[in-house]
PDB file of C-alpha atoms in Angstrom:
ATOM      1  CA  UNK A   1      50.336  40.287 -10.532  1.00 91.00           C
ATOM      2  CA  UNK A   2      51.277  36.857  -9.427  1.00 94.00           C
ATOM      3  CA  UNK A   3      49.148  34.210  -8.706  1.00 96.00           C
ATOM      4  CA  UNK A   4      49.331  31.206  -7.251  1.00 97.00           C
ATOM      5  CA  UNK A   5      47.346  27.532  -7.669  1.00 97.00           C
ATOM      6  CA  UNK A   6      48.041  24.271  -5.578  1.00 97.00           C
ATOM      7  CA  UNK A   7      47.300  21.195  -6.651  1.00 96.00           C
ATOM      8  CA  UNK A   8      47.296  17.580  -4.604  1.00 93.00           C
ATOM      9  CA  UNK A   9      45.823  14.078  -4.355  1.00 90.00           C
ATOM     10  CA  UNK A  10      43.107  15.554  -1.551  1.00 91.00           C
ATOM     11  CA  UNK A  11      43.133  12.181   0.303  1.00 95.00           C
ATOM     12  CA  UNK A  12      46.076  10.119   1.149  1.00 96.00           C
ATOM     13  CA  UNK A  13      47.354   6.558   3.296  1.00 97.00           C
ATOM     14  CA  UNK A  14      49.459   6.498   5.919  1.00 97.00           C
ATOM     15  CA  UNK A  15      53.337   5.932   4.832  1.00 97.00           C
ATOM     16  CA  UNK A  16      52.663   7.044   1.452  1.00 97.00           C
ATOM     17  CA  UNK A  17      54.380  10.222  -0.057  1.00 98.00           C
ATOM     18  CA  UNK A  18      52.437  13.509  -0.580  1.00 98.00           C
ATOM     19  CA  UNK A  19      53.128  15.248  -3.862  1.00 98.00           C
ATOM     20  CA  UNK A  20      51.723  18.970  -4.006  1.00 98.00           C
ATOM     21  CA  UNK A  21      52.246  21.586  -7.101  1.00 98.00           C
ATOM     22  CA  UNK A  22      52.242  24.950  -7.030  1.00 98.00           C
ATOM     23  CA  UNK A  23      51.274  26.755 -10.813  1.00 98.00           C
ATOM     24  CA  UNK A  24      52.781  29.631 -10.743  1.00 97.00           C
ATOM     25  CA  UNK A  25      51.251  32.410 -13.249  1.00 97.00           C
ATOM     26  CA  UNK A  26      52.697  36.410 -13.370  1.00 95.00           C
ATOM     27  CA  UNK A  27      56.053  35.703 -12.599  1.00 93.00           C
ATOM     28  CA  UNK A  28      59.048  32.935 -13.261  1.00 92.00           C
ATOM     29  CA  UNK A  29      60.128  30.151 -10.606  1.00 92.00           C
ATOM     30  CA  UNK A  30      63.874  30.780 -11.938  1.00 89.00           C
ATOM     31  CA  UNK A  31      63.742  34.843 -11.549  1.00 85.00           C
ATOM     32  CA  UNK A  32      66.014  35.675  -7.903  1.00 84.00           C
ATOM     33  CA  UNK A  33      63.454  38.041  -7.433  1.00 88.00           C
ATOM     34  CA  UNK A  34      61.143  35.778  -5.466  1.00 92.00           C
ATOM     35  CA  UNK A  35      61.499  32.839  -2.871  1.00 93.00           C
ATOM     36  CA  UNK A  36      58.870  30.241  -3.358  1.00 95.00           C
ATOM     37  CA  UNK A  37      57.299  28.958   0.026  1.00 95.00           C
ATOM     38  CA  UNK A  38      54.940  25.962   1.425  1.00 97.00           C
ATOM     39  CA  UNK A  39      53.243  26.714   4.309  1.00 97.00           C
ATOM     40  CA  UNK A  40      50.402  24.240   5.968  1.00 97.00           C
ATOM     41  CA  UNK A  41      47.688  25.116   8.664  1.00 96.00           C
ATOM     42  CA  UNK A  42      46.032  21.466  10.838  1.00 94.00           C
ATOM     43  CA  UNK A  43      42.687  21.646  11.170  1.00 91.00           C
ATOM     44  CA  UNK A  44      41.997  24.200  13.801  1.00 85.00           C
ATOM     45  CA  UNK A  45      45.396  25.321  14.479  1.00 86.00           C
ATOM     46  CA  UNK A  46      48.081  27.210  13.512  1.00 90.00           C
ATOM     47  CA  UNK A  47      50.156  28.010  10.678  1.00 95.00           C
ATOM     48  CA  UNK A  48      53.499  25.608   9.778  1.00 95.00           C
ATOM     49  CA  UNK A  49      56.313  27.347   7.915  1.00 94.00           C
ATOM     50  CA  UNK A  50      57.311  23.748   5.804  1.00 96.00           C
ATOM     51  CA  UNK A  51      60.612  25.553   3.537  1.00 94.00           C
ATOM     52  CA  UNK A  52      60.923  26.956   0.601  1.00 94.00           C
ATOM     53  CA  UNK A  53      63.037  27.129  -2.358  1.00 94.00           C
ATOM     54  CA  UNK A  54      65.004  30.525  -3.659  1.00 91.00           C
ATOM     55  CA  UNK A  55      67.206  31.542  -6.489  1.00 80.00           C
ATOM     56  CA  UNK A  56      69.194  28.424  -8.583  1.00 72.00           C
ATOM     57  CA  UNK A  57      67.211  25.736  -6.817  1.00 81.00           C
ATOM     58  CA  UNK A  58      68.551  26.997  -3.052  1.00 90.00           C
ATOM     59  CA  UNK A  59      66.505  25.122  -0.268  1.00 93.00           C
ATOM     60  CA  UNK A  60      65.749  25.201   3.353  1.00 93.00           C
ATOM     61  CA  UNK A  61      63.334  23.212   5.761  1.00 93.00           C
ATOM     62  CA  UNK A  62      61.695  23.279   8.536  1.00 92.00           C
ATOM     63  CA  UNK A  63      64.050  21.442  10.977  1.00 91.00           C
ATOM     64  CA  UNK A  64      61.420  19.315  12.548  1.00 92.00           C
ATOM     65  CA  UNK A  65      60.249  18.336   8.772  1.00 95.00           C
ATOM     66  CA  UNK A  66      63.533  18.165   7.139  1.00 92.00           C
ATOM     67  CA  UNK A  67      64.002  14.610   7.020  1.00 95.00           C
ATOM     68  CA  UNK A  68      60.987  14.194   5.165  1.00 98.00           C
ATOM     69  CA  UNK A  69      60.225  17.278   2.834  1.00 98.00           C
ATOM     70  CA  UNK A  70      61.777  17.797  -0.672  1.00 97.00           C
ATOM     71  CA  UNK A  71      60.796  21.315  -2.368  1.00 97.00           C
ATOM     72  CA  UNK A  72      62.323  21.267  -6.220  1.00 95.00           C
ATOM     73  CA  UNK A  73      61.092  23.575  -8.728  1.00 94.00           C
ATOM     74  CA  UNK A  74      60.291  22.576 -12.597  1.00 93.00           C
ATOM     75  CA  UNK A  75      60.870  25.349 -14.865  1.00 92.00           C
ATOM     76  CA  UNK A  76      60.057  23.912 -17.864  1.00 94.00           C
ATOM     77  CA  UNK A  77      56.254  24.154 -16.527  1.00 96.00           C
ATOM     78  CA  UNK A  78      56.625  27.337 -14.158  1.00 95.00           C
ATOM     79  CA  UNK A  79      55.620  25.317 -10.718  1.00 96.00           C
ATOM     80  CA  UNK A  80      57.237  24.318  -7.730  1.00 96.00           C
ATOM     81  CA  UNK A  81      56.790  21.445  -5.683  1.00 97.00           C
ATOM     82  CA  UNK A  82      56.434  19.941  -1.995  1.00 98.00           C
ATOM     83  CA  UNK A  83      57.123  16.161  -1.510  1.00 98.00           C
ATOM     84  CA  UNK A  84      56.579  14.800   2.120  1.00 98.00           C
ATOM     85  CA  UNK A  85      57.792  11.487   2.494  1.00 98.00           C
ATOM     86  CA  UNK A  86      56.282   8.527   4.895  1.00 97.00           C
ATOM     87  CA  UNK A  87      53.286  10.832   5.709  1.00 97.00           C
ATOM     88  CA  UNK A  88      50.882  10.633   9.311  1.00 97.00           C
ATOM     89  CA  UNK A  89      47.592  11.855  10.253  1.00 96.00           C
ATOM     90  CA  UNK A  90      49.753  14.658  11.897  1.00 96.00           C
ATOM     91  CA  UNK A  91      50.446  15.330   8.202  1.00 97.00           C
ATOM     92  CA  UNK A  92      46.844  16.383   7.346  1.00 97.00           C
ATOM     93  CA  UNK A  93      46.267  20.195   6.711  1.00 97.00           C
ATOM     94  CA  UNK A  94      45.490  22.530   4.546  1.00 97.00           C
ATOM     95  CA  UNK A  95      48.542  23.538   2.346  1.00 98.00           C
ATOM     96  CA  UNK A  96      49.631  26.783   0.957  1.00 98.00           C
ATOM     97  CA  UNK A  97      52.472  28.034  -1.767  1.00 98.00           C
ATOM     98  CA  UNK A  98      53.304  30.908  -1.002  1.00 97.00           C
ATOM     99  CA  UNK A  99      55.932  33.555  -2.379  1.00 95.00           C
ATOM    100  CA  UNK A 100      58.002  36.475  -0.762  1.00 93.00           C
ATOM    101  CA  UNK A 101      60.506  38.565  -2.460  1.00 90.00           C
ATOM    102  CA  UNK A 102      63.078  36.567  -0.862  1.00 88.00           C
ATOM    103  CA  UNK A 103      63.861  34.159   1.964  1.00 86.00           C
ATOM    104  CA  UNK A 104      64.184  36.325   4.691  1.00 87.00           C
ATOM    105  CA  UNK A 105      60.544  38.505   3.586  1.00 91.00           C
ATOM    106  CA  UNK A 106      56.657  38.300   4.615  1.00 93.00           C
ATOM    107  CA  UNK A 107      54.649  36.113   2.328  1.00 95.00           C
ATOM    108  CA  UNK A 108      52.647  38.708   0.237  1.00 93.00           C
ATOM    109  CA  UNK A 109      51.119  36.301  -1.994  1.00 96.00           C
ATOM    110  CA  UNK A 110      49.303  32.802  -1.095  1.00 97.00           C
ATOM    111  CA  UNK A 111      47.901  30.308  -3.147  1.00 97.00           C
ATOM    112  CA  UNK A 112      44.310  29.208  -2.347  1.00 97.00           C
ATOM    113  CA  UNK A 113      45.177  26.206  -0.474  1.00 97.00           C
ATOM    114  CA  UNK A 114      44.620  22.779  -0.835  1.00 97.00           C
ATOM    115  CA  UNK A 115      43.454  20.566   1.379  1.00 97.00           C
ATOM    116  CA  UNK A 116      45.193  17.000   2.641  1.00 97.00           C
ATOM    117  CA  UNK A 117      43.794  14.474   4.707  1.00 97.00           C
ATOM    118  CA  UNK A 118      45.466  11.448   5.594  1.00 97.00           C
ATOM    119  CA  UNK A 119      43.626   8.661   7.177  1.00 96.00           C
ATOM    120  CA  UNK A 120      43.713   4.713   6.807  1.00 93.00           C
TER     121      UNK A 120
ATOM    122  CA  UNK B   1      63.109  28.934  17.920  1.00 82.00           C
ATOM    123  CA  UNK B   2      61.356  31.731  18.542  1.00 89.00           C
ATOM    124  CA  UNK B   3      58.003  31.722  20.106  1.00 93.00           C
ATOM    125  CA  UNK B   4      55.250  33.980  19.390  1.00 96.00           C
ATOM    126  CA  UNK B   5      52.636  33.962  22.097  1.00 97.00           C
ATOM    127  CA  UNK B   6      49.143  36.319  21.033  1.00 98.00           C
ATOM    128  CA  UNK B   7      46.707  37.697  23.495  1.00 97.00           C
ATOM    129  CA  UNK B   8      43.848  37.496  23.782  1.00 97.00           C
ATOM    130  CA  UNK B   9      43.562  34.198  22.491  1.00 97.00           C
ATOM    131  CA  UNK B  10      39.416  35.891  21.225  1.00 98.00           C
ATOM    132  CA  UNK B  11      38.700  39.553  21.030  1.00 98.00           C
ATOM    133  CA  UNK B  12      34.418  40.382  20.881  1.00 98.00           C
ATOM    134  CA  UNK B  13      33.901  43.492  20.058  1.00 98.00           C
ATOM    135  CA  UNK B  14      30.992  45.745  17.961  1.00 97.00           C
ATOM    136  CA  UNK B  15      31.594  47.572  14.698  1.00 97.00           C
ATOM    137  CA  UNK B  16      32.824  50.911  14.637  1.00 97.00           C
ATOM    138  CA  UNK B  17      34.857  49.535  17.912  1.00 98.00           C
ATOM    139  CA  UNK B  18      38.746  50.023  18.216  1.00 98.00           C
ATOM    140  CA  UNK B  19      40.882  46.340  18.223  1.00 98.00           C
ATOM    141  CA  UNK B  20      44.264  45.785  20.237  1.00 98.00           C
ATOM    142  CA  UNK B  21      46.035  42.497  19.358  1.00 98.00           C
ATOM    143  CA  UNK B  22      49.117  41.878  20.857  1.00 98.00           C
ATOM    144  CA  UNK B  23      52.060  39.568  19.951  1.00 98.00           C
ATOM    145  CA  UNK B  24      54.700  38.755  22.625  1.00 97.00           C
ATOM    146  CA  UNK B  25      58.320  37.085  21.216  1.00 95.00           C
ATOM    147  CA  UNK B  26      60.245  34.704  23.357  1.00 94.00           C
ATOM    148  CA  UNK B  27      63.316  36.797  22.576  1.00 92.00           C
ATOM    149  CA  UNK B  28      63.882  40.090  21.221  1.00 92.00           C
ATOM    150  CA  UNK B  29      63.380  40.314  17.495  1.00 90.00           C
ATOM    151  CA  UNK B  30      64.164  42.410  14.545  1.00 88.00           C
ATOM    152  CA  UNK B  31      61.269  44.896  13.953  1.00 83.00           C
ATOM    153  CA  UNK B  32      62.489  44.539  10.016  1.00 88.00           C
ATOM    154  CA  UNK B  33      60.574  41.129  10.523  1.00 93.00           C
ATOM    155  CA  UNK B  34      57.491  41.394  11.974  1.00 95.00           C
ATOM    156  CA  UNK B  35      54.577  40.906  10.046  1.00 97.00           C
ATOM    157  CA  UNK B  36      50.774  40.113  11.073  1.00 98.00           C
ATOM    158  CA  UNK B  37      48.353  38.326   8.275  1.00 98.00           C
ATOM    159  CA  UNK B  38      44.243  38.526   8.247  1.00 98.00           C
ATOM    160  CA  UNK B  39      42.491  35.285   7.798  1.00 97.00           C
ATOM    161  CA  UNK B  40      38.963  35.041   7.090  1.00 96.00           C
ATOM    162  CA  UNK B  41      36.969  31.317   6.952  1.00 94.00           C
ATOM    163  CA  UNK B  42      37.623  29.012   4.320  1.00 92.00           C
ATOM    164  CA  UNK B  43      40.239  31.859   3.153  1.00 95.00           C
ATOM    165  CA  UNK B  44      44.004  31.843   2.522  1.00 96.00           C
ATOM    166  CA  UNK B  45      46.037  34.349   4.994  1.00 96.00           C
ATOM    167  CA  UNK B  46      46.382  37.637   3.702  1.00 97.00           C
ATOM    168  CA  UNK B  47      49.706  40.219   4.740  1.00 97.00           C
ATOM    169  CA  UNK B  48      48.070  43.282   6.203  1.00 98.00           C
ATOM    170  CA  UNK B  49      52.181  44.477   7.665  1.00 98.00           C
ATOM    171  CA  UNK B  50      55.257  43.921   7.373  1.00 96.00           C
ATOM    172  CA  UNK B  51      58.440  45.241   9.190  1.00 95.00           C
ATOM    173  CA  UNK B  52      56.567  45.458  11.964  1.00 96.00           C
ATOM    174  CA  UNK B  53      54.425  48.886  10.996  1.00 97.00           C
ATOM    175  CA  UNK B  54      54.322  49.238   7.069  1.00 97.00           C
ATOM    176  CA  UNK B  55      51.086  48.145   5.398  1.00 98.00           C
ATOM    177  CA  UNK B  56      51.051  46.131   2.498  1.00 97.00           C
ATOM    178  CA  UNK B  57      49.780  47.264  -0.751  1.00 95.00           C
ATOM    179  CA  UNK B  58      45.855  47.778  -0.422  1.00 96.00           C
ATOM    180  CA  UNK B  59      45.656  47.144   3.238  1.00 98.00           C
ATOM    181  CA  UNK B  60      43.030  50.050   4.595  1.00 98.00           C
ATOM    182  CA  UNK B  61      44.970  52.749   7.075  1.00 97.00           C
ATOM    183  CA  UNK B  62      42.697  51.570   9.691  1.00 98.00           C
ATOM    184  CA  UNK B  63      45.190  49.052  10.104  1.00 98.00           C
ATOM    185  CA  UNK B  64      48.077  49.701  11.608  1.00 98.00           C
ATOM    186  CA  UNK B  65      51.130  48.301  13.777  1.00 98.00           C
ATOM    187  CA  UNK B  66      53.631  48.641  16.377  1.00 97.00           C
ATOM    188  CA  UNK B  67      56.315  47.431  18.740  1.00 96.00           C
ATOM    189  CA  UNK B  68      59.784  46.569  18.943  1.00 95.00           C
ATOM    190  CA  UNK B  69      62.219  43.997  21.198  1.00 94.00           C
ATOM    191  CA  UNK B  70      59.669  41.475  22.251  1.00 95.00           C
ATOM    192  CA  UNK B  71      55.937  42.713  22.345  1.00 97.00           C
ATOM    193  CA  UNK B  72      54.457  44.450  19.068  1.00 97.00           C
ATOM    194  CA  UNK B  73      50.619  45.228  18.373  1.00 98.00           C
ATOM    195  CA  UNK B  74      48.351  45.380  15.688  1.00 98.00           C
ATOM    196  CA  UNK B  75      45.586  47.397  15.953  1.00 98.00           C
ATOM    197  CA  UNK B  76      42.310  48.122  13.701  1.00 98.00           C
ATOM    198  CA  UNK B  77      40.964  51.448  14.605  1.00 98.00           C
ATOM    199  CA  UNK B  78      37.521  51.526  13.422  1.00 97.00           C
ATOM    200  CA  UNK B  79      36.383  47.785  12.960  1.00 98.00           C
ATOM    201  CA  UNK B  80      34.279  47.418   9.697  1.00 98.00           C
ATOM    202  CA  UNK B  81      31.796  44.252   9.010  1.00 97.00           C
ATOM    203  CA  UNK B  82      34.810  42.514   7.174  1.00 97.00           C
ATOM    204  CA  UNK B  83      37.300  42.720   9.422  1.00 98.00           C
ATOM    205  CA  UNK B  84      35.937  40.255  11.774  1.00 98.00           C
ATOM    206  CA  UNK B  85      38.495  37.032  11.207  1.00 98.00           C
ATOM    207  CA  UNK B  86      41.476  35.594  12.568  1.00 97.00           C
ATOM    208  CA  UNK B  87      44.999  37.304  13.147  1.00 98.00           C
ATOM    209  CA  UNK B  88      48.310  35.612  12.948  1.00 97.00           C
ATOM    210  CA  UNK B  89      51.809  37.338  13.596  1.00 97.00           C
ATOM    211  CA  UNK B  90      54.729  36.049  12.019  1.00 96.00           C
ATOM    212  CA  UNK B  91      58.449  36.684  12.782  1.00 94.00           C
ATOM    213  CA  UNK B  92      60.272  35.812   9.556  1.00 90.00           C
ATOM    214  CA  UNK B  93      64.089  36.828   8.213  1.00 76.00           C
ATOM    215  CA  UNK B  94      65.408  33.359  10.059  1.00 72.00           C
ATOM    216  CA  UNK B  95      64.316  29.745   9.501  1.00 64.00           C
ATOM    217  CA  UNK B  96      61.997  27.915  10.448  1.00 64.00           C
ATOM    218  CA  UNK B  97      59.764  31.573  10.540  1.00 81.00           C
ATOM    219  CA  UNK B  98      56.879  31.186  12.844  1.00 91.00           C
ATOM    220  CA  UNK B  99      53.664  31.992  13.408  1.00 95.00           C
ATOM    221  CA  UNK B 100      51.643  32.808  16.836  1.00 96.00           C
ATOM    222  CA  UNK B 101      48.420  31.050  17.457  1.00 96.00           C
ATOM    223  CA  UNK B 102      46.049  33.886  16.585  1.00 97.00           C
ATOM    224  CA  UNK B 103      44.110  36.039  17.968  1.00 98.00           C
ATOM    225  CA  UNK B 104      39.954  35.769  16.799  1.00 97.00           C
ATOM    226  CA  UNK B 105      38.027  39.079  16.122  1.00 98.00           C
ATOM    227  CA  UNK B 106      34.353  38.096  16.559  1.00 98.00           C
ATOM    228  CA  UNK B 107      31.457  40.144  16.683  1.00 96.00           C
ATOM    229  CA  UNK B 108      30.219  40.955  20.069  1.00 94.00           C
TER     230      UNK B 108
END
C-alpha cells in the first residue's frame, strides 16, 4: 500500500521560496508505474492541480503556476518535491502529494496535507 | 481549460435520504476521465470514482456515478452518518486537470 507524508516550513514571508517534500513509503519515485502529483486547496476553496512529475524525471505545470513551480524527485531518499518560487499570500493553502498510476489518471492516493501560510 | 461547474453549491438532507450531485463541464469530456473525491473536515480528499462510474477500491456500492458529454452525477443512495462532507469532481487525462467547487452534504 502506498503512503504518502508532506513535509514544509508551515509559515513563510512574502518573496521567499516554498520548499515541500513528499516521503514516499510502499512504492519507488523512479518505478513508471506511478505519476507523482502536488495538489493545494486555499482556505475555503477549491482544489489547485499544481503538476506533477512521471517516469525519468518527466514534468508538467499548471500553466498559471509554471513560471514559478519546480517538481524534481530525489531517489536516493524515495521523495519528491514542490518548490514555488517568489511566493504571495495567494500562495497560502493546504498542500497535498498525491499519486495516480500515471499522468493522465485520478489521484487514488493523497498525502495528509500540510499546511502553508504566508503572511508578512 | 475546462470548467467544472457543481450544483447545488449545499445539499441538506436526513440519513437514510437519497443524494444527487451534479457536475456540469464547459465542454464535452471524456467519460474515461471523470472522477468525483469525498472530503471530510480537516481530511485529505478521498477517490470514491473514476472513469466517470467505476468505484474505487473500498468505496461502499451506495455510491455510485453517471453521465457522459458535459453533465455527469454522483449519487449516494442511502446516506449513512459518515457520508456527510464535501464533494469535488475532477476531469483529469489533460493538464492543468481541474476540479469543480464542490458540492456540501450537510445534515438537514
Amino acid at each position: 500500500q502506498v503512503q504518502l507524508q508532506e513535509s514544509g516550513p508551515g509559515l513563510m514571508r512574502p518573496s521567499e521560496t516554498l520548499s515541500l517534500t513528499c516521503t514516499v513509503s510502499g512504492a519507488s519515485v523512479s518505478s513508471g508505474s506511478y505519476s507523482w502529483s502536488w495538489i493545494r486547496q486555499p482556505p475555503r476553496r477549491g482544489l489547485e492541480w499544481v503538476g506533477y512529475v512521471y517516469y525519468a524525471g518527466s514534468t508538467r505545470y499548471n500553466p498559471s503556476l509554471k513560471s514559478r513551480v519546480t517538481i524534481s524527485v530525489d531517489t536516493s531518499k524515495n521523495q519528491f518535491s514542490l518548490k514555488l518560487r517568489s511566493v504571495t499570500a495567494a500562495d497560502t493553502a493546504v498542500y497535498y502529494c498525491a499519486v495516480s498510476p500515471s499522468p493522465i489518471d485520478a489521484f487514488d492516493i493523497w498525502g495528509q496535507g500540510t499546511t502553508v501560510t504566508v503572511s508578512s | 481549460e475546462i470548467v467544472l461547474t457543481q450544483s447545488p453549491g449545499t445539499l441538506s438532507l436526513s440519513p437514510g435520504e437519497r443524494a444527487t450531485l451534479s457536475c456540469r463541464a464547459s465542454q464535452s469530456v471524456s467519460s474515461s476521465h471523470l472522477a468525483w473525491y469525498q472530503q471530510k473536515p480537516g481530511q485529505a480528499p478521498r477517490l470514491l470514482i473514476y472513469g466517470a462510474s467505476f468505484r474505487a477500491t473500498g468505496i461502499p456500492d451506495r455510491f455510485s456515478g453517471s453521465g457522459s458529454g458535459t453533465d455527469f452525477v454522483l449519487t449516494v443512495s442511502r446516506l449513512e452518518p459518515e457520508d456527510f462532507a464535501v464533494y469535488f469532481c475532477q476531469h483529469y487525462g489533460n493538464s492543468p486537470g481541474t476540479f469543480g467547487q464542490g458540492t456540501k452534504v450537510e445534515i438537514k
